[in-house]
Structure formats: structure tokens, C-alpha cells
CSV table of C-alpha atoms in Angstrom, one decimal:
chain,number,residue,atom,x,y,z
A,171,LEU,CA,9.0,4.4,-12.4
A,172,ALA,CA,6.2,6.2,-14.3
A,173,LYS,CA,5.0,9.2,-12.0
A,174,THR,CA,0.9,9.3,-10.7
A,175,THR,CA,-0.9,12.0,-10.6
A,176,GLN,CA,-4.2,11.7,-9.6
A,177,PRO,CA,-6.7,14.6,-7.4
A,178,ILE,CA,-5.8,14.9,-3.7
A,179,SER,CA,-10.0,14.7,-3.3
A,180,MET,CA,-13.0,14.1,-4.3
A,181,ASP,CA,-16.5,14.4,-2.7
A,182,SER,CA,-19.7,13.0,-3.6
A,183,TYR,CA,-23.1,11.7,-2.4
A,184,GLU,CA,-24.9,8.2,-2.0
A,185,GLY,CA,-26.0,6.9,-4.8
A,186,GLN,CA,-23.8,8.8,-6.9
A,187,GLU,CA,-21.1,7.6,-9.6
A,188,VAL,CA,-17.6,8.3,-8.8
A,189,ASN,CA,-14.9,8.3,-11.3
A,190,ILE,CA,-11.2,9.1,-10.3
A,191,THR,CA,-8.9,9.7,-13.2
A,192,CYS,CA,-5.1,9.1,-12.4
A,193,SER,CA,-2.6,10.0,-15.4
A,194,HIS,CA,0.6,8.6,-15.9
A,195,ASN,CA,2.2,9.6,-19.0
A,196,ASN,CA,5.6,8.0,-18.7
A,197,ILE,CA,3.7,4.4,-18.6
A,198,ALA,CA,5.8,1.9,-19.6
A,199,THR,CA,5.1,-1.4,-22.2
A,200,ASN,CA,5.2,-3.5,-19.8
A,201,ASP,CA,3.1,-1.9,-16.8
A,202,TYR,CA,-0.1,-2.5,-15.3
A,203,ILE,CA,-2.1,-0.2,-13.7
A,204,THR,CA,-3.2,-1.1,-9.9
A,205,TRP,CA,-5.3,1.0,-8.0
A,206,TYR,CA,-5.9,0.3,-3.8
A,207,GLN,CA,-8.2,1.7,-1.4
A,208,GLN,CA,-7.2,2.5,2.2
A,209,PHE,CA,-9.7,3.1,5.0
A,210,PRO,CA,-8.1,5.0,8.4
A,211,SER,CA,-5.9,2.9,10.2
A,212,GLN,CA,-5.8,-0.1,8.2
A,213,GLY,CA,-3.9,-1.3,5.0
A,214,PRO,CA,-4.6,-0.9,2.0
A,215,ARG,CA,-6.7,-3.3,0.0
A,216,PHE,CA,-6.2,-4.3,-3.6
A,217,ILE,CA,-9.3,-2.9,-5.8
A,218,ILE,CA,-8.4,-3.2,-9.2
A,219,GLN,CA,-5.9,-4.2,-11.8
A,220,GLY,CA,-5.5,-3.7,-15.9
A,221,TYR,CA,-3.6,-3.6,-18.8
A,222,LYS,CA,-5.8,-1.6,-21.4
A,223,THR,CA,-9.4,-1.3,-22.7
A,224,LYS,CA,-11.9,-1.9,-19.7
A,225,VAL,CA,-11.7,-4.3,-16.7
A,226,THR,CA,-14.3,-4.5,-14.0
A,227,ASN,CA,-14.9,-6.8,-11.1
A,228,GLU,CA,-17.4,-6.9,-8.5
A,229,VAL,CA,-16.1,-3.6,-6.7
A,230,ALA,CA,-15.2,-1.5,-9.5
A,231,SER,CA,-14.3,-0.9,-13.2
A,232,LEU,CA,-11.0,0.6,-14.4
A,233,PHE,CA,-11.1,2.2,-18.1
A,234,ILE,CA,-8.4,2.9,-19.6
A,235,PRO,CA,-7.9,4.4,-23.3
A,236,ALA,CA,-5.5,3.4,-25.8
A,237,ASP,CA,-3.0,5.4,-25.1
A,238,ARG,CA,-2.4,4.0,-21.3
A,239,LYS,CA,-1.1,7.8,-20.4
A,240,SER,CA,-4.3,7.2,-17.7
A,241,SER,CA,-6.7,5.4,-16.3
A,242,THR,CA,-10.3,5.8,-14.4
A,243,LEU,CA,-11.5,4.1,-11.6
A,244,SER,CA,-15.4,4.2,-11.7
A,245,LEU,CA,-17.1,2.8,-8.5
A,246,PRO,CA,-21.2,2.8,-9.2
A,247,ARG,CA,-23.5,4.5,-6.6
A,248,VAL,CA,-21.1,4.6,-4.1
A,249,SER,CA,-22.1,4.6,-0.3
A,250,LEU,CA,-21.0,5.9,3.0
A,251,SER,CA,-18.7,3.0,3.6
A,252,ASP,CA,-16.6,3.8,0.2
A,253,THR,CA,-15.1,6.5,2.1
A,254,ALA,CA,-11.5,5.8,1.7
A,255,VAL,CA,-8.5,6.9,0.2
A,256,TYR,CA,-7.8,5.3,-3.2
A,257,TYR,CA,-4.0,4.8,-4.4
A,258,CYS,CA,-3.2,4.7,-8.1
A,259,LEU,CA,0.1,2.3,-8.7
A,260,VAL,CA,1.6,2.1,-11.9
A,261,GLY,CA,4.3,-1.0,-12.7
A,262,ASP,CA,5.6,-4.2,-14.2
A,263,SER,CA,4.3,-7.7,-12.0
A,264,GLY,CA,8.1,-8.5,-12.1
A,265,GLY,CA,10.3,-9.2,-8.9
A,266,SER,CA,11.9,-6.0,-9.8
A,267,TYR,CA,8.7,-3.9,-8.9
A,268,ILE,CA,9.1,-1.8,-6.1
A,269,PRO,CA,5.5,-0.6,-5.1
A,270,THR,CA,5.3,2.7,-4.7
A,271,PHE,CA,2.8,5.1,-3.4
A,272,GLY,CA,1.4,8.7,-4.5
A,273,ARG,CA,-0.6,11.4,-2.2
A,274,GLY,CA,-3.7,9.3,-3.7
A,275,THR,CA,-7.3,10.6,-3.3
A,276,SER,CA,-9.6,11.0,-0.8
A,277,LEU,CA,-12.9,10.3,-2.0
A,278,ILE,CA,-15.4,11.4,1.1
A,279,VAL,CA,-19.6,9.9,0.3
A,280,HIS,CA,-21.9,12.8,1.8
A,281,PRO,CA,-25.3,10.9,3.0
B,115,GLY,CA,-8.2,-13.8,-0.8
B,116,ALA,CA,-4.3,-14.0,0.9
B,117,VAL,CA,-4.4,-12.8,4.5
B,118,VAL,CA,-1.4,-11.0,5.4
B,119,SER,CA,-1.4,-10.7,9.7
B,120,GLN,CA,0.6,-7.7,11.6
B,121,HIS,CA,1.4,-8.2,15.1
B,122,PRO,CA,1.1,-6.2,17.5
B,123,SER,CA,-2.0,-4.0,16.4
B,124,ARG,CA,-1.0,-1.6,18.7
B,125,VAL,CA,2.1,-0.7,20.8
B,126,ILE,CA,3.0,2.0,23.2
B,127,CYS,CA,6.5,1.7,24.3
B,128,LYS,CA,8.9,3.9,25.6
B,129,SER,CA,12.0,6.3,24.4
B,130,GLY,CA,15.1,4.2,24.2
B,131,THR,CA,13.8,1.1,24.0
B,132,SER,CA,13.1,-1.4,21.4
B,133,VAL,CA,10.1,-2.8,19.6
B,134,LYS,CA,9.4,-5.9,17.4
B,135,ILE,CA,6.1,-6.3,14.6
B,136,GLU,CA,5.3,-9.0,12.8
B,137,CYS,CA,4.7,-9.8,9.3
B,138,ARG,CA,3.3,-12.6,8.9
B,139,SER,CA,1.7,-14.5,5.5
B,140,LEU,CA,-0.7,-17.1,6.9
B,141,ASP,CA,-2.0,-18.6,3.2
B,142,PHE,CA,0.6,-18.2,1.1
B,143,GLN,CA,4.2,-17.9,0.8
B,144,ALA,CA,6.4,-14.6,0.1
B,145,THR,CA,9.4,-14.5,-1.1
B,146,THR,CA,9.4,-10.5,-0.4
B,147,MET,CA,7.5,-8.3,2.0
B,148,PHE,CA,7.8,-4.8,1.8
B,149,TRP,CA,7.4,-2.8,4.7
B,150,TYR,CA,5.8,0.7,5.2
B,151,ARG,CA,5.4,3.6,7.2
B,152,GLN,CA,2.8,6.1,7.0
B,153,PHE,CA,2.1,9.6,9.1
B,154,PRO,CA,-1.4,11.0,10.0
B,155,LYS,CA,-2.8,12.1,6.6
B,156,GLN,CA,0.5,11.3,4.5
B,157,SER,CA,0.8,8.3,1.8
B,158,LEU,CA,2.5,5.3,2.8
B,159,MET,CA,6.6,5.2,2.6
B,160,LEU,CA,8.2,2.9,1.6
B,161,MET,CA,11.0,1.9,4.1
B,162,ALA,CA,12.7,-1.9,3.2
B,163,THR,CA,12.0,-4.8,0.9
B,164,SER,CA,12.4,-8.1,3.1
B,165,ASN,CA,13.8,-11.1,1.2
B,166,GLU,CA,13.7,-14.2,2.3
B,167,GLY,CA,16.8,-15.7,3.7
B,168,SER,CA,18.6,-12.7,2.3
B,169,LYS,CA,19.8,-8.8,3.4
B,170,ALA,CA,17.0,-6.1,3.3
B,171,THR,CA,17.0,-4.0,0.8
B,172,TYR,CA,16.6,0.0,2.3
B,173,GLU,CA,15.2,2.8,0.7
B,174,GLN,CA,17.4,6.0,0.8
B,175,GLY,CA,17.5,8.1,4.1
B,176,VAL,CA,16.1,5.3,6.0
B,177,GLU,CA,18.5,4.0,8.8
B,178,LYS,CA,19.8,0.2,8.5
B,179,ASP,CA,20.5,-0.1,11.9
B,180,LYS,CA,18.1,1.7,13.7
B,181,PHE,CA,15.1,-0.3,11.8
B,182,LEU,CA,16.2,-4.1,11.3
B,183,ILE,CA,14.8,-6.4,9.4
B,184,ASN,CA,14.5,-10.1,9.4
B,185,HIS,CA,12.8,-12.4,7.1
B,186,ALA,CA,13.6,-16.1,8.3
B,187,SER,CA,10.7,-17.6,7.0
B,188,LEU,CA,8.5,-17.9,3.7
B,189,THR,CA,5.9,-16.2,6.0
B,190,LEU,CA,7.6,-14.6,8.1
B,191,SER,CA,9.2,-10.9,8.4
B,192,THR,CA,10.1,-9.3,11.3
B,193,LEU,CA,10.9,-5.0,11.5
B,194,THR,CA,13.0,-4.1,14.9
B,195,VAL,CA,12.4,-0.8,15.5
B,196,THR,CA,15.6,0.2,17.7
B,197,SER,CA,16.0,2.5,20.6
B,198,ALA,CA,12.5,4.3,19.5
B,199,HIS,CA,11.8,7.9,20.1
B,200,PRO,CA,8.6,9.8,19.8
B,201,GLU,CA,9.6,10.5,16.3
B,202,ASP,CA,9.3,7.3,15.3
B,203,SER,CA,5.7,7.0,16.3
B,204,SER,CA,3.9,6.1,13.2
B,205,PHE,CA,1.7,3.5,11.5
B,206,TYR,CA,4.0,0.8,10.1
B,207,ILE,CA,2.6,-1.5,7.1
B,208,CYS,CA,3.8,-5.0,5.5
B,209,SER,CA,2.9,-6.0,2.5
B,210,ALA,CA,3.3,-9.0,0.2
B,211,PRO,CA,3.0,-10.1,-3.3
B,212,MET,CA,2.5,-14.2,-3.3
B,213,ALA,CA,5.6,-16.2,-4.5
B,214,GLY,CA,5.7,-16.2,-8.0
B,215,GLY,CA,2.8,-13.9,-8.5
B,216,SER,CA,2.5,-10.5,-9.6
B,217,TYR,CA,4.2,-7.7,-7.6
B,218,ASN,CA,0.8,-5.4,-9.2
B,219,GLU,CA,-1.2,-7.6,-6.7
B,220,GLN,CA,0.0,-6.7,-3.1
B,221,PHE,CA,-1.9,-8.1,0.3
B,222,PHE,CA,-1.3,-5.8,3.0
B,223,GLY,CA,-1.6,-6.0,6.8
B,224,PRO,CA,-3.7,-4.0,9.2
B,225,GLY,CA,-0.8,-2.4,10.1
B,226,THR,CA,0.7,-2.2,13.4
B,227,ARG,CA,0.4,2.2,15.4
B,228,LEU,CA,3.4,2.1,17.4
B,229,THR,CA,3.6,5.1,19.6
B,230,VAL,CA,6.8,6.4,21.6
B,231,LEU,CA,6.7,8.5,24.8
């Protein structure tokens, strides 16, 4: 199981772009990269998933370099409501995958 | 998107009693569900994998006789905390991928806050 490393915390201000990088040096060929968002006292919520290059949806973008040993979650123009913990998970999509959460990154957006 | 519900959302019980937490996939079938526990300011810790129609698989250090899991249908898994003690007080969360879908995309329940007095 690929281990992930993220910054413990980040601070930003409203309207700024936030980039959170996750390291996963031993990612396997079949592994995908998935990011979740969790607000206090709520279950996590799926944000985005990717395998390589760039993926974009209505919420975020995910940048994955060619070696796939890291990935960057990009949140454009954050607002106060983006204050949350963001988790990066790595694993294959098959039934043997056990989703395991690391420490995550606590993002605080200031006015 | 797919919805997972949990019931109750919050429960307070006396030490020594048992508490059942339900996890339901409302609009999809889930042959597998995962149960997590989360203490304040900490990450989610996987407790067990619940498999429909078979025994659950517990993570190392999780007592299977204390945390009883039943996955009797494709939309319902239950976690029973037996003889609860104050140290069992935590936030319990379940998740499920769609049956036949990617395990990378988990749908999480809103969580159940258990307080044992």
C-alpha cells in the first residue's frame, strides 16, 4: 500500500488559489490518486481522482507529474467554506483496495 | 451523487450498554462497506471491512467481539459497540463504493457521534 505524505496544515486567504501537494513515492502502476475533503463532525466527501497528467472538475484540479510520485490538489479562489481537512489516498480501483487515510492537510482560509 | 446515511447521528449511553449504528446506501447497492473511527483532531482509522453475506474483516487491534458487524443486505451494514466504555467515545463513520464501481471513490456517511458516560 502506497504511503502518502502531506503537509499537516496550510493557511490561505479568501480569493487565493491553494495548492496542496501529496507525496506517494511508492505508487504502483495500477494505483489511482484520490482526494477527499472533510469538514468537522462530517464524513469525508470525494473531491477528485486521477491517474496521470491533469484532471479538472467543477471543484478542483489535480495535477500529476509523469513519474506519478506526487500529486497536487489545486483549489481555485478559495472561500471561508473551503476550510477543511484534505486527504490524499492512493490505491487501485479493485476490490482488494482498502482505503486508508493518512493525517491529511488542515486548510484554514482566513477572511 | 450516491448517498450513504447513518443512524443515529448522535448517541449518548451509559457505560456497559450496547449501541447499534446503522449504515445505509440509499440509492445504490454496496457489497462492501468500511467502518472507521475518528478521535478528535485525528485522522480516520479503519476498523473493519464489512462484506455482504459474509464475516467482516477486522483491522489489527480491533476487537471483533466488541465491535460486531453485520452486513445482511446490499444496502445495510450495522456496527454494534457492545459493553461500551468511555474510551469507546468517538466519531464512527461508514463508507461504501458502488457495487461494481471503483473502490477509489468511496461514499461516506455523515458519521455517528458516540458518547459513553
